[in-house]
Amino acid sequence: MDPHHHRASIHPGDRLIVDPDQVLANVAMAMERLDLDTSTPVSIEEDGASLDELVALVEHLDQGPTLTAHTLNTAARVMNARYPEELVHRPLPQGCDLRRLFHVDIDEHSQSIARAVFNQRLAQHADVRSTEVAMDLDGTTPQQRIEVFMAVFFLYGTKVGALRNRTGIR
């Protein structure tokens, strides 16, 4: 794989080779782009990580906690750099339901975990470690771990949109 290309995986024949670090970099880049322009369409699948890459990371490489921790820490880093601390650290309300807002197919348990870890991360100043997230994901299936990651990504987009609307920062 070309280290100077944003591609995170290749399909030689019937195999899939994934560069986990590039997947994480692509997710961070998509999150930064979303912060710069919330009207720009950002797709997890096209701009962050394909479903095959997510399955490889979460199911085959057991990197679900790492993926979610990275996404939480990137969200905090991006928001803290642009928006007032008191607004960034304010938790998302319990009624923030991604299924109603975006019509995404995420089960209630996955959404609850995502909202809890998102709010926990925003309440603290230090990065969350993947071992901490692993405890929150304990007992979840690989599909639920992918859903938690996706929910965190969507919660980030929701929070950034609210912050931009509240502050007028463009």
PDB file of N, CA and C in Angstrom, residues 45-145:
ATOM      1  N   GLU A  45     -18.865   5.858   5.225  1.00  0.00           N
ATOM      2  CA  GLU A  45     -18.472   4.836   4.246  1.00  0.00           C
ATOM      3  C   GLU A  45     -17.503   5.390   3.204  1.00  0.00           C
ATOM      4  N   GLU A  46     -17.790   6.570   2.662  1.00  0.00           N
ATOM      5  CA  GLU A  46     -16.974   7.112   1.573  1.00  0.00           C
ATOM      6  C   GLU A  46     -15.792   7.938   2.061  1.00  0.00           C
ATOM      7  N   ASP A  47     -15.951   8.623   3.187  1.00  0.00           N
ATOM      8  CA  ASP A  47     -14.914   9.554   3.645  1.00  0.00           C
ATOM      9  C   ASP A  47     -14.103   9.064   4.835  1.00  0.00           C
ATOM     10  N   GLY A  48     -14.650   8.130   5.592  1.00  0.00           N
ATOM     11  CA  GLY A  48     -13.963   7.663   6.783  1.00  0.00           C
ATOM     12  C   GLY A  48     -13.444   6.256   6.635  1.00  0.00           C
ATOM     13  N   ALA A  49     -14.363   5.307   6.659  1.00  0.00           N
ATOM     14  CA  ALA A  49     -13.981   3.898   6.585  1.00  0.00           C
ATOM     15  C   ALA A  49     -15.118   3.107   5.957  1.00  0.00           C
ATOM     16  N   SER A  50     -14.773   2.228   5.054  1.00  0.00           N
ATOM     17  CA  SER A  50     -15.792   1.386   4.428  1.00  0.00           C
ATOM     18  C   SER A  50     -16.279   0.351   5.441  1.00  0.00           C
ATOM     19  N   LEU A  51     -17.417  -0.237   5.153  1.00  0.00           N
ATOM     20  CA  LEU A  51     -17.939  -1.275   6.049  1.00  0.00           C
ATOM     21  C   LEU A  51     -16.954  -2.433   6.148  1.00  0.00           C
ATOM     22  N   ASP A  52     -16.324  -2.805   5.033  1.00  0.00           N
ATOM     23  CA  ASP A  52     -15.323  -3.875   5.072  1.00  0.00           C
ATOM     24  C   ASP A  52     -14.165  -3.522   6.001  1.00  0.00           C
ATOM     25  N   GLU A  53     -13.712  -2.267   5.943  1.00  0.00           N
ATOM     26  CA  GLU A  53     -12.613  -1.832   6.812  1.00  0.00           C
ATOM     27  C   GLU A  53     -13.041  -1.844   8.279  1.00  0.00           C
ATOM     28  N   LEU A  54     -14.274  -1.407   8.543  1.00  0.00           N
ATOM     29  CA  LEU A  54     -14.776  -1.411   9.919  1.00  0.00           C
ATOM     30  C   LEU A  54     -14.895  -2.830  10.454  1.00  0.00           C
ATOM     31  N   VAL A  55     -15.413  -3.740   9.635  1.00  0.00           N
ATOM     32  CA  VAL A  55     -15.540  -5.136  10.051  1.00  0.00           C
ATOM     33  C   VAL A  55     -14.155  -5.720  10.320  1.00  0.00           C
ATOM     34  N   ALA A  56     -13.196  -5.420   9.450  1.00  0.00           N
ATOM     35  CA  ALA A  56     -11.838  -5.927   9.654  1.00  0.00           C
ATOM     36  C   ALA A  56     -11.264  -5.402  10.963  1.00  0.00           C
ATOM     37  N   LEU A  57     -11.412  -4.106  11.215  1.00  0.00           N
ATOM     38  CA  LEU A  57     -10.874  -3.520  12.447  1.00  0.00           C
ATOM     39  C   LEU A  57     -11.569  -4.061  13.682  1.00  0.00           C
ATOM     40  N   VAL A  58     -12.884  -4.097  13.669  1.00  0.00           N
ATOM     41  CA  VAL A  58     -13.649  -4.441  14.861  1.00  0.00           C
ATOM     42  C   VAL A  58     -13.723  -5.945  15.094  1.00  0.00           C
ATOM     43  N   GLU A  59     -14.071  -6.676  14.059  1.00  0.00           N
ATOM     44  CA  GLU A  59     -14.298  -8.109  14.238  1.00  0.00           C
ATOM     45  C   GLU A  59     -13.025  -8.937  14.152  1.00  0.00           C
ATOM     46  N   HIS A  60     -12.168  -8.628  13.194  1.00  0.00           N
ATOM     47  CA  HIS A  60     -10.991  -9.462  12.970  1.00  0.00           C
ATOM     48  C   HIS A  60      -9.755  -9.002  13.741  1.00  0.00           C
ATOM     49  N   LEU A  61      -9.612  -7.692  13.944  1.00  0.00           N
ATOM     50  CA  LEU A  61      -8.442  -7.176  14.656  1.00  0.00           C
ATOM     51  C   LEU A  61      -8.769  -6.740  16.085  1.00  0.00           C
ATOM     52  N   ASP A  62     -10.020  -6.856  16.486  1.00  0.00           N
ATOM     53  CA  ASP A  62     -10.477  -6.500  17.828  1.00  0.00           C
ATOM     54  C   ASP A  62     -10.069  -5.074  18.210  1.00  0.00           C
ATOM     55  N   GLN A  63     -10.265  -4.140  17.278  1.00  0.00           N
ATOM     56  CA  GLN A  63      -9.882  -2.752  17.495  1.00  0.00           C
ATOM     57  C   GLN A  63     -11.083  -1.828  17.684  1.00  0.00           C
ATOM     58  N   GLY A  64     -12.250  -2.394  18.037  1.00  0.00           N
ATOM     59  CA  GLY A  64     -13.434  -1.569  18.273  1.00  0.00           C
ATOM     60  C   GLY A  64     -13.214  -0.504  19.328  1.00  0.00           C
ATOM     61  N   PRO A  65     -12.648  -0.865  20.491  1.00  0.00           N
ATOM     62  CA  PRO A  65     -12.387   0.159  21.507  1.00  0.00           C
ATOM     63  C   PRO A  65     -11.400   1.233  21.033  1.00  0.00           C
ATOM     64  N   THR A  66     -10.405   0.834  20.263  1.00  0.00           N
ATOM     65  CA  THR A  66      -9.428   1.797  19.743  1.00  0.00           C
ATOM     66  C   THR A  66     -10.099   2.759  18.767  1.00  0.00           C
ATOM     67  N   LEU A  67     -10.935   2.227  17.882  1.00  0.00           N
ATOM     68  CA  LEU A  67     -11.652   3.058  16.911  1.00  0.00           C
ATOM     69  C   LEU A  67     -12.565   4.056  17.616  1.00  0.00           C
ATOM     70  N   THR A  68     -13.311   3.597  18.597  1.00  0.00           N
ATOM     71  CA  THR A  68     -14.229   4.488  19.310  1.00  0.00           C
ATOM     72  C   THR A  68     -13.463   5.510  20.150  1.00  0.00           C
ATOM     73  N   ALA A  69     -12.421   5.097  20.841  1.00  0.00           N
ATOM     74  CA  ALA A  69     -11.615   6.040  21.636  1.00  0.00           C
ATOM     75  C   ALA A  69     -11.000   7.107  20.738  1.00  0.00           C
ATOM     76  N   HIS A  70     -10.478   6.692  19.595  1.00  0.00           N
ATOM     77  CA  HIS A  70      -9.889   7.642  18.638  1.00  0.00           C
ATOM     78  C   HIS A  70     -10.935   8.656  18.183  1.00  0.00           C
ATOM     79  N   THR A  71     -12.129   8.183  17.893  1.00  0.00           N
ATOM     80  CA  THR A  71     -13.198   9.066  17.422  1.00  0.00           C
ATOM     81  C   THR A  71     -13.622  10.034  18.521  1.00  0.00           C
ATOM     82  N   LEU A  72     -13.747   9.542  19.744  1.00  0.00           N
ATOM     83  CA  LEU A  72     -14.084  10.411  20.880  1.00  0.00           C
ATOM     84  C   LEU A  72     -13.011  11.469  21.103  1.00  0.00           C
ATOM     85  N   ASN A  73     -11.752  11.070  21.076  1.00  0.00           N
ATOM     86  CA  ASN A  73     -10.651  12.004  21.315  1.00  0.00           C
ATOM     87  C   ASN A  73     -10.517  13.014  20.186  1.00  0.00           C
ATOM     88  N   THR A  74     -10.745  12.573  18.962  1.00  0.00           N
ATOM     89  CA  THR A  74     -10.714  13.507  17.827  1.00  0.00           C
ATOM     90  C   THR A  74     -11.838  14.517  17.954  1.00  0.00           C
ATOM     91  N   ALA A  75     -13.028  14.042  18.323  1.00  0.00           N
ATOM     92  CA  ALA A  75     -14.166  14.951  18.501  1.00  0.00           C
ATOM     93  C   ALA A  75     -13.834  16.026  19.533  1.00  0.00           C
ATOM     94  N   ALA A  76     -13.302  15.608  20.678  1.00  0.00           N
ATOM     95  CA  ALA A  76     -12.961  16.563  21.732  1.00  0.00           C
ATOM     96  C   ALA A  76     -11.881  17.533  21.269  1.00  0.00           C
ATOM     97  N   ARG A  77     -10.864  17.017  20.589  1.00  0.00           N
ATOM     98  CA  ARG A  77      -9.768  17.876  20.116  1.00  0.00           C
ATOM     99  C   ARG A  77     -10.280  18.929  19.146  1.00  0.00           C
ATOM    100  N   VAL A  78     -11.090  18.518  18.185  1.00  0.00           N
ATOM    101  CA  VAL A  78     -11.602  19.446  17.166  1.00  0.00           C
ATOM    102  C   VAL A  78     -12.515  20.495  17.803  1.00  0.00           C
ATOM    103  N   MET A  79     -13.439  20.053  18.648  1.00  0.00           N
ATOM    104  CA  MET A  79     -14.387  21.003  19.242  1.00  0.00           C
ATOM    105  C   MET A  79     -13.704  21.950  20.219  1.00  0.00           C
ATOM    106  N   ASN A  80     -12.776  21.440  21.026  1.00  0.00           N
ATOM    107  CA  ASN A  80     -12.088  22.309  21.986  1.00  0.00           C
ATOM    108  C   ASN A  80     -11.234  23.367  21.309  1.00  0.00           C
ATOM    109  N   ALA A  81     -10.795  23.103  20.093  1.00  0.00           N
ATOM    110  CA  ALA A  81      -9.965  24.066  19.371  1.00  0.00           C
ATOM    111  C   ALA A  81     -10.773  25.252  18.842  1.00  0.00           C
ATOM    112  N   ARG A  82     -12.090  25.094  18.655  1.00  0.00           N
ATOM    113  CA  ARG A  82     -12.867  26.150  18.012  1.00  0.00           C
ATOM    114  C   ARG A  82     -13.986  26.749  18.833  1.00  0.00           C
ATOM    115  N   TYR A  83     -14.479  26.024  19.795  1.00  0.00           N
ATOM    116  CA  TYR A  83     -15.702  26.445  20.463  1.00  0.00           C
ATOM    117  C   TYR A  83     -15.456  26.682  21.952  1.00  0.00           C
ATOM    118  N   PRO A  84     -16.309  27.482  22.578  1.00  0.00           N
ATOM    119  CA  PRO A  84     -16.135  27.761  24.007  1.00  0.00           C
ATOM    120  C   PRO A  84     -16.219  26.478  24.839  1.00  0.00           C
ATOM    121  N   GLU A  85     -15.297  26.382  25.777  1.00  0.00           N
ATOM    122  CA  GLU A  85     -15.174  25.182  26.610  1.00  0.00           C
ATOM    123  C   GLU A  85     -16.474  24.822  27.320  1.00  0.00           C
ATOM    124  N   GLU A  86     -17.163  25.826  27.842  1.00  0.00           N
ATOM    125  CA  GLU A  86     -18.391  25.531  28.591  1.00  0.00           C
ATOM    126  C   GLU A  86     -19.466  24.915  27.703  1.00  0.00           C
ATOM    127  N   LEU A  87     -19.467  25.249  26.431  1.00  0.00           N
ATOM    128  CA  LEU A  87     -20.437  24.640  25.505  1.00  0.00           C
ATOM    129  C   LEU A  87     -19.988  23.247  25.066  1.00  0.00           C
ATOM    130  N   VAL A  88     -18.701  23.095  24.827  1.00  0.00           N
ATOM    131  CA  VAL A  88     -18.178  21.791  24.411  1.00  0.00           C
ATOM    132  C   VAL A  88     -18.419  20.758  25.497  1.00  0.00           C
ATOM    133  N   HIS A  89     -18.203  21.136  26.744  1.00  0.00           N
ATOM    134  CA  HIS A  89     -18.302  20.189  27.855  1.00  0.00           C
ATOM    135  C   HIS A  89     -19.742  19.922  28.299  1.00  0.00           C
ATOM    136  N   ARG A  90     -20.691  20.667  27.753  1.00  0.00           N
ATOM    137  CA  ARG A  90     -22.098  20.441  28.106  1.00  0.00           C
ATOM    138  C   ARG A  90     -22.548  19.110  27.496  1.00  0.00           C
ATOM    139  N   PRO A  91     -23.160  18.246  28.301  1.00  0.00           N
ATOM    140  CA  PRO A  91     -23.540  16.916  27.784  1.00  0.00           C
ATOM    141  C   PRO A  91     -24.713  16.976  26.807  1.00  0.00           C
ATOM    142  N   LEU A  92     -24.756  15.984  25.944  1.00  0.00           N
ATOM    143  CA  LEU A  92     -25.903  15.831  25.063  1.00  0.00           C
ATOM    144  C   LEU A  92     -27.095  15.386  25.904  1.00  0.00           C
ATOM    145  N   PRO A  93     -28.280  15.884  25.596  1.00  0.00           N
ATOM    146  CA  PRO A  93     -29.444  15.488  26.394  1.00  0.00           C
ATOM    147  C   PRO A  93     -29.830  14.030  26.153  1.00  0.00           C
ATOM    148  N   GLN A  94     -30.459  13.441  27.143  1.00  0.00           N
ATOM    149  CA  GLN A  94     -30.907  12.050  27.058  1.00  0.00           C
ATOM    150  C   GLN A  94     -31.817  11.839  25.854  1.00  0.00           C
ATOM    151  N   GLY A  95     -32.575  12.852  25.487  1.00  0.00           N
ATOM    152  CA  GLY A  95     -33.511  12.737  24.368  1.00  0.00           C
ATOM    153  C   GLY A  95     -32.878  12.830  22.994  1.00  0.00           C
ATOM    154  N   CYS A  96     -31.570  12.991  22.921  1.00  0.00           N
ATOM    155  CA  CYS A  96     -30.879  13.053  21.622  1.00  0.00           C
ATOM    156  C   CYS A  96     -30.911  11.663  21.002  1.00  0.00           C
ATOM    157  N   ASP A  97     -31.828  11.459  20.073  1.00  0.00           N
ATOM    158  CA  ASP A  97     -32.063  10.148  19.471  1.00  0.00           C
ATOM    159  C   ASP A  97     -31.685  10.194  17.993  1.00  0.00           C
ATOM    160  N   LEU A  98     -30.586   9.559  17.654  1.00  0.00           N
ATOM    161  CA  LEU A  98     -30.095   9.571  16.274  1.00  0.00           C
ATOM    162  C   LEU A  98     -31.064   8.910  15.309  1.00  0.00           C
ATOM    163  N   ARG A  99     -31.836   7.980  15.807  1.00  0.00           N
ATOM    164  CA  ARG A  99     -32.797   7.293  14.934  1.00  0.00           C
ATOM    165  C   ARG A  99     -33.869   8.252  14.453  1.00  0.00           C
ATOM    166  N   ARG A 100     -34.247   9.209  15.298  1.00  0.00           N
ATOM    167  CA  ARG A 100     -35.225  10.222  14.886  1.00  0.00           C
ATOM    168  C   ARG A 100     -34.579  11.316  14.047  1.00  0.00           C
ATOM    169  N   LEU A 101     -33.376  11.720  14.428  1.00  0.00           N
ATOM    170  CA  LEU A 101     -32.710  12.817  13.729  1.00  0.00           C
ATOM    171  C   LEU A 101     -32.245  12.447  12.329  1.00  0.00           C
ATOM    172  N   PHE A 102     -31.667  11.246  12.179  1.00  0.00           N
ATOM    173  CA  PHE A 102     -31.038  10.871  10.914  1.00  0.00           C
ATOM    174  C   PHE A 102     -31.598   9.596  10.297  1.00  0.00           C
ATOM    175  N   HIS A 103     -32.552   8.983  10.952  1.00  0.00           N
ATOM    176  CA  HIS A 103     -33.133   7.723  10.466  1.00  0.00           C
ATOM    177  C   HIS A 103     -32.064   6.655  10.264  1.00  0.00           C
ATOM    178  N   VAL A 104     -31.124   6.594  11.199  1.00  0.00           N
ATOM    179  CA  VAL A 104     -30.073   5.577  11.135  1.00  0.00           C
ATOM    180  C   VAL A 104     -30.549   4.320  11.855  1.00  0.00           C
ATOM    181  N   ASP A 105     -30.025   3.202  11.434  1.00  0.00           N
ATOM    182  CA  ASP A 105     -30.409   1.911  11.997  1.00  0.00           C
ATOM    183  C   ASP A 105     -29.414   1.519  13.090  1.00  0.00           C
ATOM    184  N   ILE A 106     -29.640   2.064  14.283  1.00  0.00           N
ATOM    185  CA  ILE A 106     -28.782   1.793  15.437  1.00  0.00           C
ATOM    186  C   ILE A 106     -29.688   1.336  16.572  1.00  0.00           C
ATOM    187  N   ASP A 107     -29.317   0.231  17.204  1.00  0.00           N
ATOM    188  CA  ASP A 107     -30.183  -0.230  18.293  1.00  0.00           C
ATOM    189  C   ASP A 107     -30.033   0.667  19.523  1.00  0.00           C
ATOM    190  N   GLU A 108     -31.029   0.615  20.388  1.00  0.00           N
ATOM    191  CA  GLU A 108     -31.079   1.494  21.566  1.00  0.00           C
ATOM    192  C   GLU A 108     -29.859   1.320  22.469  1.00  0.00           C
ATOM    193  N   HIS A 109     -29.433   0.070  22.670  1.00  0.00           N
ATOM    194  CA  HIS A 109     -28.281  -0.198  23.536  1.00  0.00           C
ATOM    195  C   HIS A 109     -27.013   0.461  22.988  1.00  0.00           C
ATOM    196  N   SER A 110     -26.770   0.309  21.695  1.00  0.00           N
ATOM    197  CA  SER A 110     -25.587   0.917  21.072  1.00  0.00           C
ATOM    198  C   SER A 110     -25.634   2.430  21.164  1.00  0.00           C
ATOM    199  N   GLN A 111     -26.816   3.002  20.920  1.00  0.00           N
ATOM    200  CA  GLN A 111     -26.966   4.450  20.994  1.00  0.00           C
ATOM    201  C   GLN A 111     -26.738   4.946  22.430  1.00  0.00           C
ATOM    202  N   SER A 112     -27.237   4.215  23.407  1.00  0.00           N
ATOM    203  CA  SER A 112     -27.052   4.607  24.807  1.00  0.00           C
ATOM    204  C   SER A 112     -25.577   4.577  25.202  1.00  0.00           C
ATOM    205  N   ILE A 113     -24.871   3.540  24.769  1.00  0.00           N
ATOM    206  CA  ILE A 113     -23.435   3.459  25.047  1.00  0.00           C
ATOM    207  C   ILE A 113     -22.715   4.634  24.393  1.00  0.00           C
ATOM    208  N   ALA A 114     -23.039   4.904  23.135  1.00  0.00           N
ATOM    209  CA  ALA A 114     -22.379   5.989  22.407  1.00  0.00           C
ATOM    210  C   ALA A 114     -22.611   7.332  23.096  1.00  0.00           C
ATOM    211  N   ARG A 115     -23.845   7.599  23.469  1.00  0.00           N
ATOM    212  CA  ARG A 115     -24.158   8.873  24.133  1.00  0.00           C
ATOM    213  C   ARG A 115     -23.419   8.969  25.475  1.00  0.00           C
ATOM    214  N   ALA A 116     -23.365   7.867  26.219  1.00  0.00           N
ATOM    215  CA  ALA A 116     -22.679   7.871  27.524  1.00  0.00           C
ATOM    216  C   ALA A 116     -21.181   8.117  27.366  1.00  0.00           C
ATOM    217  N   VAL A 117     -20.524   7.410  26.454  1.00  0.00           N
ATOM    218  CA  VAL A 117     -19.071   7.601  26.308  1.00  0.00           C
ATOM    219  C   VAL A 117     -18.758   8.965  25.709  1.00  0.00           C
ATOM    220  N   PHE A 118     -19.633   9.462  24.837  1.00  0.00           N
ATOM    221  CA  PHE A 118     -19.447  10.798  24.255  1.00  0.00           C
ATOM    222  C   PHE A 118     -19.511  11.846  25.369  1.00  0.00           C
ATOM    223  N   ASN A 119     -20.546  11.765  26.195  1.00  0.00           N
ATOM    224  CA  ASN A 119     -20.689  12.735  27.289  1.00  0.00           C
ATOM    225  C   ASN A 119     -19.558  12.603  28.308  1.00  0.00           C
ATOM    226  N   GLN A 120     -19.143  11.375  28.612  1.00  0.00           N
ATOM    227  CA  GLN A 120     -18.025  11.174  29.537  1.00  0.00           C
ATOM    228  C   GLN A 120     -16.750  11.811  29.000  1.00  0.00           C
ATOM    229  N   ARG A 121     -16.493  11.618  27.707  1.00  0.00           N
ATOM    230  CA  ARG A 121     -15.265  12.167  27.124  1.00  0.00           C
ATOM    231  C   ARG A 121     -15.287  13.680  27.142  1.00  0.00           C
ATOM    232  N   LEU A 122     -16.425  14.275  26.825  1.00  0.00           N
ATOM    233  CA  LEU A 122     -16.497  15.734  26.801  1.00  0.00           C
ATOM    234  C   LEU A 122     -16.393  16.346  28.193  1.00  0.00           C
ATOM    235  N   ALA A 123     -16.727  15.585  29.215  1.00  0.00           N
ATOM    236  CA  ALA A 123     -16.664  16.091  30.588  1.00  0.00           C
ATOM    237  C   ALA A 123     -15.243  16.128  31.133  1.00  0.00           C
ATOM    238  N   GLN A 124     -14.332  15.412  30.513  1.00  0.00           N
ATOM    239  CA  GLN A 124     -12.959  15.375  31.021  1.00  0.00           C
ATOM    240  C   GLN A 124     -12.007  16.088  30.058  1.00  0.00           C
ATOM    241  N   HIS A 125     -10.839  16.439  30.568  1.00  0.00           N
ATOM    242  CA  HIS A 125      -9.859  17.150  29.746  1.00  0.00           C
ATOM    243  C   HIS A 125      -8.858  16.206  29.095  1.00  0.00           C
ATOM    244  N   ALA A 126      -8.664  15.042  29.653  1.00  0.00           N
ATOM    245  CA  ALA A 126      -7.674  14.093  29.123  1.00  0.00           C
ATOM    246  C   ALA A 126      -8.322  13.142  28.122  1.00  0.00           C
ATOM    247  N   ASP A 127      -7.499  12.656  27.211  1.00  0.00           N
ATOM    248  CA  ASP A 127      -7.968  11.664  26.253  1.00  0.00           C
ATOM    249  C   ASP A 127      -8.432  10.410  26.971  1.00  0.00           C
ATOM    250  N   VAL A 128      -9.431   9.778  26.391  1.00  0.00           N
ATOM    251  CA  VAL A 128      -9.896   8.498  26.907  1.00  0.00           C
ATOM    252  C   VAL A 128      -9.013   7.407  26.293  1.00  0.00           C
ATOM    253  N   ARG A 129      -8.735   6.377  27.064  1.00  0.00           N
ATOM    254  CA  ARG A 129      -7.914   5.268  26.560  1.00  0.00           C
ATOM    255  C   ARG A 129      -8.826   4.168  26.037  1.00  0.00           C
ATOM    256  N   SER A 130      -8.309   3.404  25.104  1.00  0.00           N
ATOM    257  CA  SER A 130      -9.106   2.324  24.524  1.00  0.00           C
ATOM    258  C   SER A 130      -9.484   1.290  25.585  1.00  0.00           C
ATOM    259  N   THR A 131      -8.656   1.128  26.610  1.00  0.00           N
ATOM    260  CA  THR A 131      -8.989   0.171  27.677  1.00  0.00           C
ATOM    261  C   THR A 131     -10.221   0.631  28.452  1.00  0.00           C
ATOM    262  N   GLU A 132     -10.407   1.948  28.590  1.00  0.00           N
ATOM    263  CA  GLU A 132     -11.604   2.468  29.256  1.00  0.00           C
ATOM    264  C   GLU A 132     -12.837   2.223  28.403  1.00  0.00           C
ATOM    265  N   VAL A 133     -12.708   2.468  27.105  1.00  0.00           N
ATOM    266  CA  VAL A 133     -13.825   2.246  26.190  1.00  0.00           C
ATOM    267  C   VAL A 133     -14.154   0.760  26.112  1.00  0.00           C
ATOM    268  N   ALA A 134     -13.138  -0.085  26.198  1.00  0.00           N
ATOM    269  CA  ALA A 134     -13.364  -1.535  26.151  1.00  0.00           C
ATOM    270  C   ALA A 134     -14.308  -1.976  27.265  1.00  0.00           C
ATOM    271  N   MET A 135     -14.199  -1.358  28.420  1.00  0.00           N
ATOM    272  CA  MET A 135     -15.107  -1.701  29.525  1.00  0.00           C
ATOM    273  C   MET A 135     -16.546  -1.339  29.176  1.00  0.00           C
ATOM    274  N   ASP A 136     -16.728  -0.189  28.520  1.00  0.00           N
ATOM    275  CA  ASP A 136     -18.076   0.225  28.116  1.00  0.00           C
ATOM    276  C   ASP A 136     -18.641  -0.685  27.029  1.00  0.00           C
ATOM    277  N   LEU A 137     -17.766  -1.231  26.199  1.00  0.00           N
ATOM    278  CA  LEU A 137     -18.198  -2.095  25.091  1.00  0.00           C
ATOM    279  C   LEU A 137     -18.272  -3.565  25.480  1.00  0.00           C
ATOM    280  N   ASP A 138     -17.889  -3.868  26.705  1.00  0.00           N
ATOM    281  CA  ASP A 138     -17.909  -5.251  27.166  1.00  0.00           C
ATOM    282  C   ASP A 138     -19.313  -5.836  27.009  1.00  0.00           C
ATOM    283  N   GLY A 139     -19.383  -7.009  26.420  1.00  0.00           N
ATOM    284  CA  GLY A 139     -20.664  -7.679  26.231  1.00  0.00           C
ATOM    285  C   GLY A 139     -21.400  -7.297  24.964  1.00  0.00           C
ATOM    286  N   THR A 140     -20.810  -6.425  24.152  1.00  0.00           N
ATOM    287  CA  THR A 140     -21.454  -6.054  22.895  1.00  0.00           C
ATOM    288  C   THR A 140     -20.920  -6.926  21.763  1.00  0.00           C
ATOM    289  N   THR A 141     -21.723  -7.060  20.735  1.00  0.00           N
ATOM    290  CA  THR A 141     -21.334  -7.825  19.555  1.00  0.00           C
ATOM    291  C   THR A 141     -20.478  -6.947  18.642  1.00  0.00           C
ATOM    292  N   PRO A 142     -19.758  -7.545  17.694  1.00  0.00           N
ATOM    293  CA  PRO A 142     -19.021  -6.715  16.734  1.00  0.00           C
ATOM    294  C   PRO A 142     -19.933  -5.720  16.005  1.00  0.00           C
ATOM    295  N   GLN A 143     -21.134  -6.139  15.642  1.00  0.00           N
ATOM    296  CA  GLN A 143     -22.060  -5.217  14.968  1.00  0.00           C
ATOM    297  C   GLN A 143     -22.406  -4.040  15.877  1.00  0.00           C
ATOM    298  N   GLN A 144     -22.647  -4.313  17.143  1.00  0.00           N
ATOM    299  CA  GLN A 144     -22.952  -3.226  18.078  1.00  0.00           C
ATOM    300  C   GLN A 144     -21.752  -2.307  18.268  1.00  0.00           C
ATOM    301  N   ARG A 145     -20.552  -2.859  18.237  1.00  0.00           N
ATOM    302  CA  ARG A 145     -19.356  -2.014  18.362  1.00  0.00           C
ATOM    303  C   ARG A 145     -19.218  -1.075  17.169  1.00  0.00           C
TER     304      ARG A 145
END
